[in-house]
Amino acid sequence: ELVHGQALSRVIRRAADHDIPFIPIPLALQITCRMCDGLNYAHTRKDERGQPLNLVHRDVSPENLLISYEGEVKVVDFGIAKSNTGGKQPETGMVKGKYPYFSPEQAQAARDLDARSDVYAVGVVLFEMLCGRRPYEGEFVAVLTQLAEGNIPKPSSLNTWMHPATTVTI
C-alpha cells in the first residue's frame, strides 16, 4: 500500500527543526492509539485453519510508522517480524530490531517474544514524542544496561506539560 505521507521519525525531526521539542499531547496520543490499532490487527491475525499467527513486529520505531497527509497512521516494515507459521526463526541469542526501542525481553534475546514486546516499543515511541528524547540514550551496551536497571526518567522532568494534574482531551 502506498502511503502518501512521512515517517514519524521525520515528523519528530521537522518539529525539532522548528523549535517544537515535543509532539503536542493530543496528537501524540492519537498517533499512539492508531499505532496500537495497527499492531492489534497484526497481533490478532489467524492462519487459514483459524490458528493464531502470534505475529510480533519486533521493530516498532518512528522510522516504521508512516503518517499520511490525511492523518492515517500505518505500521510498516514487518521484515523482521516473527510468527508461528513454521518458517525459520532466529536463534536464541540473536537480537533483531532497533535497540533504543527494545523491550527488556528483546534485549535479553528471548526466543518467545509476544505482542507485549511491541506494546513496550509503542510506549518508548510515545515517550519520545512527548519528551523529545527516548527514555534510554547512548550506545548499545549503555542502553541495554539502563534498560536492565529500569531507570526511566519521569516524563514530567523532561516536559512540563506532562505534569500529573494536566488534563488532556482527545
PDB file of C-alpha atoms in Angstrom:
ATOM      1  CA  GLU A   1       0.000   0.000   0.000  1.00  0.00           C
ATOM      2  CA  LEU A   2       1.348   3.401  -0.964  1.00  0.00           C
ATOM      3  CA  VAL A   3       1.150   5.847   1.932  1.00  0.00           C
ATOM      4  CA  HIS A   4       1.391   9.444   0.822  1.00  0.00           C
ATOM      5  CA  GLY A   5       2.989  10.963   3.903  1.00  0.00           C
ATOM      6  CA  GLN A   6       6.062  10.880   6.120  1.00  0.00           C
ATOM      7  CA  ALA A   7       7.671   8.613   8.673  1.00  0.00           C
ATOM      8  CA  LEU A   8       7.049   9.651  12.265  1.00  0.00           C
ATOM      9  CA  SER A   9      10.824   9.996  12.672  1.00  0.00           C
ATOM     10  CA  ARG A  10      10.822  12.746  10.048  1.00  0.00           C
ATOM     11  CA  VAL A  11       7.839  14.473  11.676  1.00  0.00           C
ATOM     12  CA  ILE A  12       9.701  14.492  15.001  1.00  0.00           C
ATOM     13  CA  ARG A  13      12.876  15.870  13.363  1.00  0.00           C
ATOM     14  CA  ARG A  14      10.975  18.555  11.454  1.00  0.00           C
ATOM     15  CA  ALA A  15       9.184  19.630  14.637  1.00  0.00           C
ATOM     16  CA  ALA A  16      12.535  19.931  16.439  1.00  0.00           C
ATOM     17  CA  ASP A  17      13.953  21.909  13.487  1.00  0.00           C
ATOM     18  CA  HIS A  18      11.107  24.390  14.024  1.00  0.00           C
ATOM     19  CA  ASP A  19      11.773  24.671  17.777  1.00  0.00           C
ATOM     20  CA  ILE A  20       8.879  22.381  18.677  1.00  0.00           C
ATOM     21  CA  PRO A  21      10.614  19.987  21.094  1.00  0.00           C
ATOM     22  CA  PHE A  22       7.573  17.766  21.716  1.00  0.00           C
ATOM     23  CA  ILE A  23       4.695  16.444  19.671  1.00  0.00           C
ATOM     24  CA  PRO A  24       1.560  18.030  21.210  1.00  0.00           C
ATOM     25  CA  ILE A  25      -0.012  15.652  23.721  1.00  0.00           C
ATOM     26  CA  PRO A  26      -3.369  15.158  21.909  1.00  0.00           C
ATOM     27  CA  LEU A  27      -1.578  14.457  18.620  1.00  0.00           C
ATOM     28  CA  ALA A  28       0.924  12.077  20.254  1.00  0.00           C
ATOM     29  CA  LEU A  29      -1.929  10.177  21.908  1.00  0.00           C
ATOM     30  CA  GLN A  30      -3.868   9.996  18.643  1.00  0.00           C
ATOM     31  CA  ILE A  31      -0.809   8.620  16.814  1.00  0.00           C
ATOM     32  CA  THR A  32      -0.260   6.115  19.627  1.00  0.00           C
ATOM     33  CA  CYS A  33      -3.872   4.923  19.508  1.00  0.00           C
ATOM     34  CA  ARG A  34      -3.601   4.368  15.746  1.00  0.00           C
ATOM     35  CA  MET A  35      -0.263   2.517  16.216  1.00  0.00           C
ATOM     36  CA  CYS A  36      -1.997   0.244  18.691  1.00  0.00           C
ATOM     37  CA  ASP A  37      -4.872  -0.336  16.252  1.00  0.00           C
ATOM     38  CA  GLY A  38      -2.423  -1.386  13.529  1.00  0.00           C
ATOM     39  CA  LEU A  39      -0.441  -3.633  15.822  1.00  0.00           C
ATOM     40  CA  ASN A  40      -3.624  -5.185  17.227  1.00  0.00           C
ATOM     41  CA  TYR A  41      -4.650  -6.039  13.671  1.00  0.00           C
ATOM     42  CA  ALA A  42      -1.310  -7.802  13.134  1.00  0.00           C
ATOM     43  CA  HIS A  43      -1.262  -9.440  16.567  1.00  0.00           C
ATOM     44  CA  THR A  44      -4.728 -10.981  16.152  1.00  0.00           C
ATOM     45  CA  ARG A  45      -4.236 -12.437  12.631  1.00  0.00           C
ATOM     46  CA  LYS A  46      -5.049 -16.121  12.173  1.00  0.00           C
ATOM     47  CA  ASP A  47      -3.988 -18.653   9.581  1.00  0.00           C
ATOM     48  CA  GLU A  48      -6.351 -20.476   7.190  1.00  0.00           C
ATOM     49  CA  ARG A  49      -7.158 -23.030   9.927  1.00  0.00           C
ATOM     50  CA  GLY A  50      -8.119 -20.295  12.378  1.00  0.00           C
ATOM     51  CA  GLN A  51      -4.965 -20.697  14.467  1.00  0.00           C
ATOM     52  CA  PRO A  52      -3.348 -17.500  15.808  1.00  0.00           C
ATOM     53  CA  LEU A  53      -0.205 -16.484  13.918  1.00  0.00           C
ATOM     54  CA  ASN A  54       1.261 -14.859  17.052  1.00  0.00           C
ATOM     55  CA  LEU A  55       2.845 -12.211  14.852  1.00  0.00           C
ATOM     56  CA  VAL A  56       5.327  -9.901  16.600  1.00  0.00           C
ATOM     57  CA  HIS A  57       6.704  -6.915  14.656  1.00  0.00           C
ATOM     58  CA  ARG A  58       9.945  -6.615  16.728  1.00  0.00           C
ATOM     59  CA  ASP A  59      10.921  -3.297  15.124  1.00  0.00           C
ATOM     60  CA  VAL A  60       8.320  -0.736  16.215  1.00  0.00           C
ATOM     61  CA  SER A  61      10.043   2.634  15.936  1.00  0.00           C
ATOM     62  CA  PRO A  62       9.330   6.084  14.476  1.00  0.00           C
ATOM     63  CA  GLU A  63      11.043   5.013  11.223  1.00  0.00           C
ATOM     64  CA  ASN A  64       8.469   2.241  10.797  1.00  0.00           C
ATOM     65  CA  LEU A  65       5.403   4.388  11.428  1.00  0.00           C
ATOM     66  CA  LEU A  66       4.058   6.328   8.494  1.00  0.00           C
ATOM     67  CA  ILE A  67       1.671   9.224   8.914  1.00  0.00           C
ATOM     68  CA  SER A  68      -0.297  10.062   5.799  1.00  0.00           C
ATOM     69  CA  TYR A  69      -1.111  13.624   4.862  1.00  0.00           C
ATOM     70  CA  GLU A  70      -4.732  12.689   5.631  1.00  0.00           C
ATOM     71  CA  GLY A  71      -3.775  11.730   9.202  1.00  0.00           C
ATOM     72  CA  GLU A  72      -3.742   7.939   8.883  1.00  0.00           C
ATOM     73  CA  VAL A  73      -1.059   6.056  10.819  1.00  0.00           C
ATOM     74  CA  LYS A  74       0.383   2.897   9.289  1.00  0.00           C
ATOM     75  CA  VAL A  75       2.757   0.402  10.883  1.00  0.00           C
ATOM     76  CA  VAL A  76       5.181  -0.717   8.173  1.00  0.00           C
ATOM     77  CA  ASP A  77       8.226  -2.920   7.610  1.00  0.00           C
ATOM     78  CA  PHE A  78       7.325  -6.290   9.021  1.00  0.00           C
ATOM     79  CA  GLY A  79      10.608  -7.560   7.536  1.00  0.00           C
ATOM     80  CA  ILE A  80      11.912  -8.973  10.814  1.00  0.00           C
ATOM     81  CA  ALA A  81       8.520  -9.902  12.240  1.00  0.00           C
ATOM     82  CA  LYS A  82       8.228 -13.267  13.928  1.00  0.00           C
ATOM     83  CA  SER A  83       5.268 -15.639  13.810  1.00  0.00           C
ATOM     84  CA  ASN A  84       4.488 -19.259  14.479  1.00  0.00           C
ATOM     85  CA  THR A  85       3.983 -20.149  10.795  1.00  0.00           C
ATOM     86  CA  GLY A  86       6.812 -22.657  10.864  1.00  0.00           C
ATOM     87  CA  GLY A  87       9.322 -20.524   8.989  1.00  0.00           C
ATOM     88  CA  LYS A  88      12.925 -20.262  10.099  1.00  0.00           C
ATOM     89  CA  GLN A  89      13.091 -18.337  13.350  1.00  0.00           C
ATOM     90  CA  PRO A  90      16.152 -16.570  14.707  1.00  0.00           C
ATOM     91  CA  GLU A  91      18.359 -18.500  17.045  1.00  0.00           C
ATOM     92  CA  THR A  92      18.265 -17.711  20.735  1.00  0.00           C
ATOM     93  CA  GLY A  93      20.860 -15.035  21.370  1.00  0.00           C
ATOM     94  CA  MET A  94      20.164 -13.185  18.110  1.00  0.00           C
ATOM     95  CA  VAL A  95      18.799  -9.704  18.639  1.00  0.00           C
ATOM     96  CA  LYS A  96      16.687  -8.038  15.943  1.00  0.00           C
ATOM     97  CA  GLY A  97      15.311  -4.504  15.756  1.00  0.00           C
ATOM     98  CA  LYS A  98      16.463  -1.042  16.817  1.00  0.00           C
ATOM     99  CA  TYR A  99      17.942  -1.341  20.298  1.00  0.00           C
ATOM    100  CA  PRO A 100      16.647   2.012  21.662  1.00  0.00           C
ATOM    101  CA  TYR A 101      13.103   0.582  21.312  1.00  0.00           C
ATOM    102  CA  PHE A 102      13.787  -2.897  22.721  1.00  0.00           C
ATOM    103  CA  SER A 103      11.628  -4.408  25.416  1.00  0.00           C
ATOM    104  CA  PRO A 104      13.594  -5.981  28.280  1.00  0.00           C
ATOM    105  CA  GLU A 105      12.806  -9.440  26.837  1.00  0.00           C
ATOM    106  CA  GLN A 106      14.018  -8.427  23.403  1.00  0.00           C
ATOM    107  CA  ALA A 107      17.225  -7.020  24.880  1.00  0.00           C
ATOM    108  CA  GLN A 108      17.845 -10.400  26.514  1.00  0.00           C
ATOM    109  CA  ALA A 109      17.352 -12.097  23.123  1.00  0.00           C
ATOM    110  CA  ALA A 110      14.396 -14.087  24.431  1.00  0.00           C
ATOM    111  CA  ARG A 111      13.124 -16.504  21.812  1.00  0.00           C
ATOM    112  CA  ASP A 112       9.484 -16.357  22.908  1.00  0.00           C
ATOM    113  CA  LEU A 113       8.657 -12.707  22.318  1.00  0.00           C
ATOM    114  CA  ASP A 114       4.982 -11.902  22.116  1.00  0.00           C
ATOM    115  CA  ALA A 115       2.806  -8.877  21.393  1.00  0.00           C
ATOM    116  CA  ARG A 116       3.810  -7.298  24.715  1.00  0.00           C
ATOM    117  CA  SER A 117       7.264  -6.602  23.297  1.00  0.00           C
ATOM    118  CA  ASP A 118       5.671  -4.473  20.546  1.00  0.00           C
ATOM    119  CA  VAL A 119       3.460  -2.727  23.121  1.00  0.00           C
ATOM    120  CA  TYR A 120       6.580  -1.848  25.135  1.00  0.00           C
ATOM    121  CA  ALA A 121       8.117  -0.316  21.992  1.00  0.00           C
ATOM    122  CA  VAL A 122       4.918   1.714  21.481  1.00  0.00           C
ATOM    123  CA  GLY A 123       5.492   3.130  24.969  1.00  0.00           C
ATOM    124  CA  VAL A 124       9.052   4.105  24.032  1.00  0.00           C
ATOM    125  CA  VAL A 125       7.791   5.847  20.872  1.00  0.00           C
ATOM    126  CA  LEU A 126       5.124   7.671  22.901  1.00  0.00           C
ATOM    127  CA  PHE A 127       7.766   8.724  25.442  1.00  0.00           C
ATOM    128  CA  GLU A 128       9.921  10.063  22.594  1.00  0.00           C
ATOM    129  CA  MET A 129       7.043  12.043  21.099  1.00  0.00           C
ATOM    130  CA  LEU A 130       6.097  13.568  24.455  1.00  0.00           C
ATOM    131  CA  CYS A 131       9.569  14.135  25.896  1.00  0.00           C
ATOM    132  CA  GLY A 132      11.697  14.935  22.871  1.00  0.00           C
ATOM    133  CA  ARG A 133      14.034  12.009  23.528  1.00  0.00           C
ATOM    134  CA  ARG A 134      13.926   8.282  24.172  1.00  0.00           C
ATOM    135  CA  PRO A 135      13.898   7.018  27.766  1.00  0.00           C
ATOM    136  CA  TYR A 136      17.321   5.418  27.256  1.00  0.00           C
ATOM    137  CA  GLU A 137      20.110   7.220  25.417  1.00  0.00           C
ATOM    138  CA  GLY A 138      23.575   6.113  24.388  1.00  0.00           C
ATOM    139  CA  GLU A 139      25.369   3.303  22.649  1.00  0.00           C
ATOM    140  CA  PHE A 140      24.150  -0.294  22.582  1.00  0.00           C
ATOM    141  CA  VAL A 141      25.725  -1.510  25.858  1.00  0.00           C
ATOM    142  CA  ALA A 142      24.737   1.656  27.755  1.00  0.00           C
ATOM    143  CA  VAL A 143      21.129   1.384  26.594  1.00  0.00           C
ATOM    144  CA  LEU A 144      20.915  -2.305  27.492  1.00  0.00           C
ATOM    145  CA  THR A 145      22.329  -1.553  30.945  1.00  0.00           C
ATOM    146  CA  GLN A 146      19.813   1.258  31.501  1.00  0.00           C
ATOM    147  CA  LEU A 147      17.024  -0.995  30.236  1.00  0.00           C
ATOM    148  CA  ALA A 148      18.019  -3.795  32.627  1.00  0.00           C
ATOM    149  CA  GLU A 149      18.092  -1.331  35.539  1.00  0.00           C
ATOM    150  CA  GLY A 150      14.733   0.169  34.545  1.00  0.00           C
ATOM    151  CA  ASN A 151      15.816   3.708  35.324  1.00  0.00           C
ATOM    152  CA  ILE A 152      13.417   5.717  33.181  1.00  0.00           C
ATOM    153  CA  PRO A 153      13.299   9.477  33.711  1.00  0.00           C
ATOM    154  CA  LYS A 154       9.917  10.844  34.709  1.00  0.00           C
ATOM    155  CA  PRO A 155       8.289  12.395  31.633  1.00  0.00           C
ATOM    156  CA  SER A 156       7.402  15.477  33.712  1.00  0.00           C
ATOM    157  CA  SER A 157      11.125  16.064  34.281  1.00  0.00           C
ATOM    158  CA  LEU A 158      11.566  16.477  30.515  1.00  0.00           C
ATOM    159  CA  ASN A 159       8.268  18.102  29.540  1.00  0.00           C
ATOM    160  CA  THR A 160       6.463  20.406  31.970  1.00  0.00           C
ATOM    161  CA  TRP A 161       3.194  19.774  30.113  1.00  0.00           C
ATOM    162  CA  MET A 162       3.374  16.209  31.440  1.00  0.00           C
ATOM    163  CA  HIS A 163       2.516  17.247  34.972  1.00  0.00           C
ATOM    164  CA  PRO A 164       0.112  14.700  36.555  1.00  0.00           C
ATOM    165  CA  ALA A 165      -2.503  17.422  37.082  1.00  0.00           C
ATOM    166  CA  THR A 166      -2.581  18.254  33.372  1.00  0.00           C
ATOM    167  CA  THR A 167      -5.731  17.015  31.663  1.00  0.00           C
ATOM    168  CA  VAL A 168      -5.845  16.156  28.005  1.00  0.00           C
ATOM    169  CA  THR A 169      -8.825  15.793  25.713  1.00  0.00           C
ATOM    170  CA  ILE A 170      -8.557  13.852  22.515  1.00  0.00           C
TER     171      ILE A 170
END
